[in-house]
Coordinates of C-alpha atoms in Angstrom, one line a residue:
M1 CA 23.0 115.7 110.6
A2 CA 26.1 114.1 111.9
S3 CA 29.9 114.2 111.2
I4 CA 31.6 111.0 110.3
G5 CA 35.1 109.9 111.3
L6 CA 36.9 106.9 110.0
E7 CA 40.0 105.9 111.9
K8 CA 42.4 103.2 110.5
L9 CA 39.3 101.5 109.0
R10 CA 40.2 98.1 107.6
K11 CA 38.2 95.3 106.0
E12 CA 39.7 92.0 104.9
F13 CA 37.9 89.2 103.0
G14 CA 40.4 86.3 103.5
D15 CA 43.6 87.4 101.9
L16 CA 41.9 90.3 100.1
V17 CA 42.3 93.7 101.7
A18 CA 39.2 95.6 100.5
V19 CA 39.8 98.7 102.6
D20 CA 43.3 99.4 103.9
D21 CA 43.6 101.5 107.1
L22 CA 41.4 104.4 105.9
D23 CA 41.4 107.7 107.7
L24 CA 38.7 110.2 106.7
E25 CA 36.8 113.1 108.3
I26 CA 33.5 114.1 106.8
G27 CA 32.0 117.3 108.3
N28 CA 28.5 117.8 109.6
G29 CA 26.2 118.5 106.6
E30 CA 28.9 117.9 104.0
F31 CA 28.3 116.2 100.7
A32 CA 31.2 113.7 100.2
A33 CA 31.9 111.4 97.2
L34 CA 33.8 108.1 97.4
L35 CA 35.2 107.9 93.9
G36 CA 37.1 105.1 92.2
P37 CA 37.0 102.2 89.8
S38 CA 35.2 99.0 90.5
G39 CA 36.9 97.0 93.3
C40 CA 38.5 100.0 94.9
G41 CA 36.7 99.6 98.3
K42 CA 34.3 102.5 98.1
T43 CA 31.1 100.4 98.6
T44 CA 32.7 98.4 101.3
T45 CA 33.6 101.6 103.1
M46 CA 30.0 102.8 102.8
N47 CA 28.7 99.5 104.1
M48 CA 30.9 99.7 107.2
I49 CA 29.6 103.2 107.8
A50 CA 26.1 101.9 107.7
G51 CA 26.9 98.9 109.8
L52 CA 26.2 96.3 107.1
E53 CA 29.8 95.2 107.2
V54 CA 31.8 94.7 110.3
P55 CA 35.3 96.2 110.1
T56 CA 38.3 93.9 110.6
S57 CA 39.9 96.7 112.6
G58 CA 39.5 100.5 113.0
V59 CA 36.6 102.7 114.2
V60 CA 33.6 104.3 112.7
K61 CA 32.5 107.4 114.6
F62 CA 29.4 109.6 114.2
D63 CA 29.8 113.0 116.0
G64 CA 32.8 111.6 117.7
Q65 CA 31.0 108.6 119.2
P66 CA 32.2 105.1 118.2
M67 CA 29.5 103.2 116.3
N68 CA 31.1 99.8 115.7
D69 CA 28.8 98.1 118.2
V70 CA 25.7 100.0 117.2
P71 CA 23.4 97.9 114.9
P72 CA 22.5 99.3 111.5
G73 CA 18.9 100.2 112.4
K74 CA 20.0 102.4 115.3
R75 CA 22.6 104.4 113.4
G76 CA 20.2 106.9 111.8
V77 CA 21.3 106.2 108.3
G78 CA 19.3 106.3 105.1
F79 CA 20.1 104.3 102.0
V80 CA 19.5 104.6 98.3
F81 CA 20.9 101.9 96.0
Q82 CA 21.4 101.5 92.2
N83 CA 18.4 99.2 92.3
Y84 CA 15.5 101.5 93.3
A85 CA 13.5 98.6 94.9
I86 CA 10.3 100.4 95.4
F87 CA 6.9 98.7 96.0
T88 CA 5.4 98.5 92.6
H89 CA 1.9 97.5 93.9
M90 CA 1.7 100.7 95.9
S91 CA 1.0 104.3 94.9
V92 CA 3.7 106.9 94.9
Y93 CA 2.1 108.4 98.0
E94 CA 2.2 105.0 99.8
N95 CA 5.8 104.4 98.8
L96 CA 6.9 107.8 100.1
G97 CA 5.1 107.4 103.4
F98 CA 6.0 103.8 104.0
G99 CA 8.8 104.3 106.5
L100 CA 6.8 106.9 108.5
K101 CA 3.7 104.7 108.5
V102 CA 5.6 101.6 109.8
G103 CA 7.0 103.8 112.5
G104 CA 3.5 104.7 113.7
C105 CA 3.4 108.3 112.4
P106 CA -0.1 109.9 112.7
E107 CA -2.0 110.3 109.4
D108 CA -2.1 114.1 109.4
E109 CA 1.7 114.3 110.0
L110 CA 2.3 111.6 107.4
Q111 CA 0.3 113.6 104.8
R112 CA 2.3 116.8 105.6
E113 CA 5.7 115.1 105.4
V114 CA 4.8 113.2 102.2
G115 CA 3.6 116.5 100.7
K116 CA 6.9 118.3 101.6
V117 CA 9.1 115.5 100.1
A118 CA 6.9 115.3 97.0
E119 CA 7.2 119.0 96.5
L120 CA 11.0 118.8 97.0
L121 CA 11.3 116.1 94.4
K122 CA 8.6 117.5 92.1
L123 CA 6.4 114.4 92.5
N124 CA 3.2 116.2 93.5
H125 CA 1.4 115.5 90.3
M126 CA 1.8 111.7 90.5
L127 CA 1.1 110.9 94.2
N128 CA -1.9 108.7 93.3
T129 CA -0.1 106.9 90.4
N130 CA 0.7 103.3 90.8
A131 CA 4.5 103.0 91.2
G132 CA 4.6 100.1 88.8
R133 CA 3.6 102.4 86.0
L134 CA 6.4 104.9 86.5
S135 CA 9.5 105.3 84.3
I136 CA 12.8 104.1 85.8
N137 CA 13.7 107.8 86.2
D138 CA 10.7 108.5 88.4
M139 CA 11.1 105.2 90.3
Q140 CA 14.5 106.4 91.4
K141 CA 13.1 109.7 92.5
V142 CA 10.5 107.8 94.6
A143 CA 13.3 105.7 96.1
L144 CA 15.2 108.8 97.0
G145 CA 12.2 110.4 98.6
R146 CA 11.2 107.2 100.6
S147 CA 14.6 107.2 102.3
M148 CA 14.7 111.0 102.7
I149 CA 11.3 111.3 104.4
T150 CA 12.6 109.5 107.6
Q151 CA 15.1 112.4 108.0
P152 CA 18.2 110.3 108.6
G153 CA 21.2 112.1 110.0
I154 CA 23.4 110.5 107.3
F155 CA 22.3 109.7 103.8
L156 CA 24.2 107.1 101.8
L157 CA 23.8 106.7 98.1
D158 CA 25.4 103.8 96.2
E159 CA 25.5 104.8 92.5
P160 CA 21.8 105.6 92.5
F161 CA 21.8 107.2 89.0
S162 CA 23.6 104.4 87.1
N163 CA 20.4 103.0 85.6
L164 CA 19.0 106.4 84.4
D165 CA 19.3 107.7 80.9
A166 CA 22.1 110.3 80.3
A167 CA 19.9 113.4 80.1
F168 CA 18.0 112.6 83.3
R169 CA 21.2 111.6 85.1
A170 CA 22.5 115.1 84.3
Y171 CA 19.3 116.7 85.6
M172 CA 19.3 114.6 88.8
R173 CA 22.9 115.7 89.6
G174 CA 21.7 119.2 89.8
E175 CA 18.5 118.2 91.7
L176 CA 20.4 116.2 94.3
K177 CA 22.8 119.0 94.9
R178 CA 19.9 121.4 95.4
I179 CA 18.1 119.0 97.7
Q180 CA 21.2 118.4 99.8
R181 CA 21.6 122.1 100.3
E182 CA 17.9 122.4 101.4
V183 CA 17.8 119.5 103.8
K184 CA 21.4 120.0 105.0
Q185 CA 21.9 116.2 105.5
T186 CA 25.4 114.7 105.6
M187 CA 25.6 112.7 102.3
I188 CA 28.0 110.1 101.1
Y189 CA 27.8 109.4 97.4
V190 CA 29.5 106.3 96.0
T191 CA 30.4 106.5 92.3
H192 CA 32.9 105.5 89.6
D193 CA 31.8 108.5 87.5
Q194 CA 34.2 111.4 88.0
V195 CA 31.6 113.8 86.5
E196 CA 29.1 112.9 89.2
A197 CA 31.7 113.4 91.9
M198 CA 33.1 116.7 90.6
S199 CA 29.7 118.3 89.9
M200 CA 28.0 117.4 93.2
A201 CA 30.4 116.8 96.1
D202 CA 31.9 119.3 98.5
K203 CA 34.8 116.9 99.1
I204 CA 36.0 113.8 97.1
A205 CA 37.8 110.8 98.4
V206 CA 39.6 109.2 95.4
M207 CA 40.2 105.5 96.2
Y208 CA 42.2 102.7 94.5
C209 CA 42.9 99.1 95.6
G210 CA 41.4 99.9 99.1
Q211 CA 43.6 102.9 99.7
L212 CA 42.8 106.6 99.9
Y213 CA 44.8 108.3 97.2
Q214 CA 43.5 111.9 97.8
W215 CA 40.9 113.7 99.8
G216 CA 40.0 117.3 98.9
T217 CA 37.6 119.7 97.1
P218 CA 36.9 119.1 93.4
D219 CA 39.2 122.0 92.6
E220 CA 42.0 120.6 94.6
I221 CA 41.6 117.1 93.1
Y222 CA 41.5 118.5 89.6
N223 CA 44.2 121.2 89.8
Q224 CA 46.6 119.6 92.4
P225 CA 46.5 115.8 91.9
A226 CA 48.5 113.9 94.4
N227 CA 49.7 111.3 92.0
S228 CA 49.4 110.2 88.4
F229 CA 46.4 107.9 89.1
V230 CA 44.3 110.8 90.4
A231 CA 45.5 113.0 87.6
R232 CA 44.6 110.4 85.0
F233 CA 41.3 109.4 86.6
I234 CA 39.9 112.9 86.9
G235 CA 39.2 114.9 83.8
S236 CA 37.9 114.3 80.3
P237 CA 39.7 114.1 78.1
N238 CA 42.4 112.6 80.3
M239 CA 45.6 114.4 81.3
N240 CA 48.5 114.0 78.9
F241 CA 51.5 112.1 80.2
V242 CA 54.9 112.4 78.4
P243 CA 57.9 110.3 79.6
C244 CA 60.8 112.6 80.2
I245 CA 64.2 112.9 81.9
Y246 CA 65.5 116.0 83.7
Q247 CA 68.7 117.6 82.4
R248 CA 70.8 120.6 83.2
E249 CA 72.6 122.6 80.5
N250 CA 74.5 125.8 81.2
G251 CA 72.7 126.3 84.4
Q252 CA 69.2 125.9 82.9
G253 CA 67.0 122.9 83.8
F254 CA 64.9 121.1 81.1
L255 CA 62.5 118.3 80.8
V256 CA 63.5 116.3 77.7
Q257 CA 61.1 114.0 76.0
K258 CA 62.3 110.4 75.8
S259 CA 60.7 109.5 72.5
G260 CA 61.2 112.7 70.6
D261 CA 62.7 116.1 70.4
G262 CA 60.4 117.9 72.8
R263 CA 61.9 120.0 75.5
V264 CA 60.5 122.3 78.2
S265 CA 62.6 124.7 80.2
L266 CA 61.9 124.8 83.9
D267 CA 61.7 127.7 86.4
D268 CA 64.1 127.9 89.4
A269 CA 61.6 126.5 91.8
R270 CA 61.0 123.3 89.8
C271 CA 64.7 122.9 89.2
Q272 CA 65.4 123.1 92.9
L273 CA 62.9 120.4 93.6
L274 CA 64.3 118.1 90.9
D275 CA 67.9 118.9 91.9
Q276 CA 67.1 117.6 95.4
R277 CA 65.8 114.2 94.2
T278 CA 67.8 111.1 94.4
G279 CA 67.5 107.9 92.4
S280 CA 66.0 107.5 88.9
S281 CA 65.8 110.6 86.7
D282 CA 62.7 109.1 85.0
L283 CA 59.8 111.5 85.1
N284 CA 56.4 112.1 83.5
L285 CA 55.3 115.5 82.4
G286 CA 51.6 115.8 83.0
I287 CA 49.4 118.5 81.4
R288 CA 45.7 118.7 80.7
P289 CA 44.3 119.1 77.2
E290 CA 42.9 122.6 77.9
H291 CA 46.4 123.8 78.9
L292 CA 47.9 123.0 75.5
H293 CA 47.4 125.1 72.4
V294 CA 47.8 123.9 68.8
Y295 CA 48.6 126.0 65.7
P296 CA 49.0 125.2 62.0
E297 CA 52.3 127.1 61.9
P298 CA 55.1 128.2 64.3
T299 CA 54.2 131.0 66.7
P300 CA 56.3 132.9 69.3
T301 CA 54.9 130.7 72.1
S302 CA 55.0 127.3 70.5
L303 CA 57.5 124.9 71.9
W304 CA 57.0 121.5 70.3
Q305 CA 56.3 120.4 66.8
G306 CA 54.3 117.3 65.8
T307 CA 51.8 116.0 63.2
A308 CA 48.1 115.8 63.4
Y309 CA 47.1 112.2 64.3
A310 CA 43.3 112.2 64.8
M311 CA 40.4 114.6 65.5
E312 CA 37.3 114.5 67.6
P313 CA 34.7 117.2 66.7
L314 CA 32.6 117.7 69.8
G315 CA 30.3 120.6 69.0
P316 CA 31.7 123.6 71.0
K317 CA 35.3 122.2 70.8
T318 CA 37.5 119.9 68.9
V319 CA 39.9 117.5 70.5
V320 CA 43.0 117.3 68.3
H321 CA 45.4 114.4 68.7
V322 CA 49.0 115.4 67.8
R323 CA 51.9 112.9 67.6
V324 CA 55.2 114.2 69.0
G325 CA 57.9 111.5 68.6
Q326 CA 56.1 108.4 69.9
D327 CA 53.8 110.3 72.2
V328 CA 50.3 111.4 71.3
L329 CA 48.9 114.5 73.0
Q330 CA 45.2 115.4 73.2
I331 CA 44.6 119.1 72.8
I332 CA 41.4 121.1 73.1
A333 CA 41.1 123.4 70.2
P334 CA 38.4 125.7 68.8
A335 CA 35.3 124.1 67.3
D336 CA 36.3 125.0 63.7
Y337 CA 39.9 123.8 63.9
R338 CA 40.3 121.0 61.4
P339 CA 43.9 120.0 60.6
R340 CA 44.4 117.1 58.1
V341 CA 46.0 113.9 59.4
S342 CA 49.8 114.1 59.1
E343 CA 49.9 117.9 58.7
P344 CA 52.5 119.6 60.8
Q345 CA 51.3 121.1 64.1
W346 CA 52.9 123.4 66.6
I347 CA 52.1 123.2 70.3
A348 CA 52.3 125.8 73.1
F349 CA 52.1 125.0 76.8
D350 CA 50.5 126.8 79.8
L351 CA 53.6 126.0 81.9
D352 CA 51.9 127.2 85.1
Y353 CA 49.5 124.2 84.8
M354 CA 52.2 121.6 84.1
H355 CA 52.7 118.8 86.6
I356 CA 55.8 116.6 87.1
F357 CA 55.4 113.1 88.4
D358 CA 58.0 110.5 89.5
A359 CA 57.8 107.8 86.9
N360 CA 58.5 105.1 89.5
T361 CA 56.5 106.2 92.6
H362 CA 53.8 108.0 90.5
E363 CA 53.8 110.8 93.2
V364 CA 53.6 114.4 92.1
I365 CA 56.8 116.5 92.6
R366 CA 55.9 119.9 94.0

């Protein structure tokens, strides 16, 4: 195992800044995810950690020791890619033991280590099977085991489950988390899939345009997003955003919807934060679909009125789209809630879970 430190790590390709002065600390034995859309710099960051890319500036450290001048083969790093790239003319046993055999491992030790990894990955029953006859799902498990068997201090995974079918991808998320807990290796998992990052990682680095937007636990990323990009990127359905302005009336502060009649009264703490702001009064109210409640008639807790716009029945829940003014809110409702399109709807808020974002800087106000 090893801890990883990135200090002002930067990578330029001509005029393109792929990674922009990234600072990050990944603890010994930690499972970290680099999460973001295509082109955000996550794979380039991983390649610099591995030594496959040379940083333009900045330092990569393992256990506090600079690694910039250490060649990739000497860094003690294991890799698994989206393309499983196993030897299809070899058996599963030969694939798993390949790295140890090349390194001169004695046969009895090789058998023992292959057996341990095969048991860990539940490949025992197919050790003698030709790898070319495996399903894509099993090929990726073999690729995972072939890298794992060399016991690298750091394990790097670049979207390894992207080619798998949906059901097996969900299964492998749980398996990889279990395996990481057992082998206690430091892992970095690169993905654009927020479900993968949220379900597996101890910490998540959300990246965009080469910059680190937020680094924290899944709960911190989800419940305390640093800006509107993180808030929108994490969560399904996405967080609702309603353009508003801040107003004071008779000593009470309100967020007032720009495109409709919606208003939300604010507590003293939020009012103090907004009173201290300078510049534009343009804000975005952000709230997740599970923190809204929709009713077919007014209730003591309902604040806004709108009309049903669309529905998504999803088995255990229904996502109801409600138009309020020119804004459409997504709301998670009970499975049997079925309003008709254009029927009046009343919305209540869990105000403790409401976020306020500056509409110009996109930063959260807290």
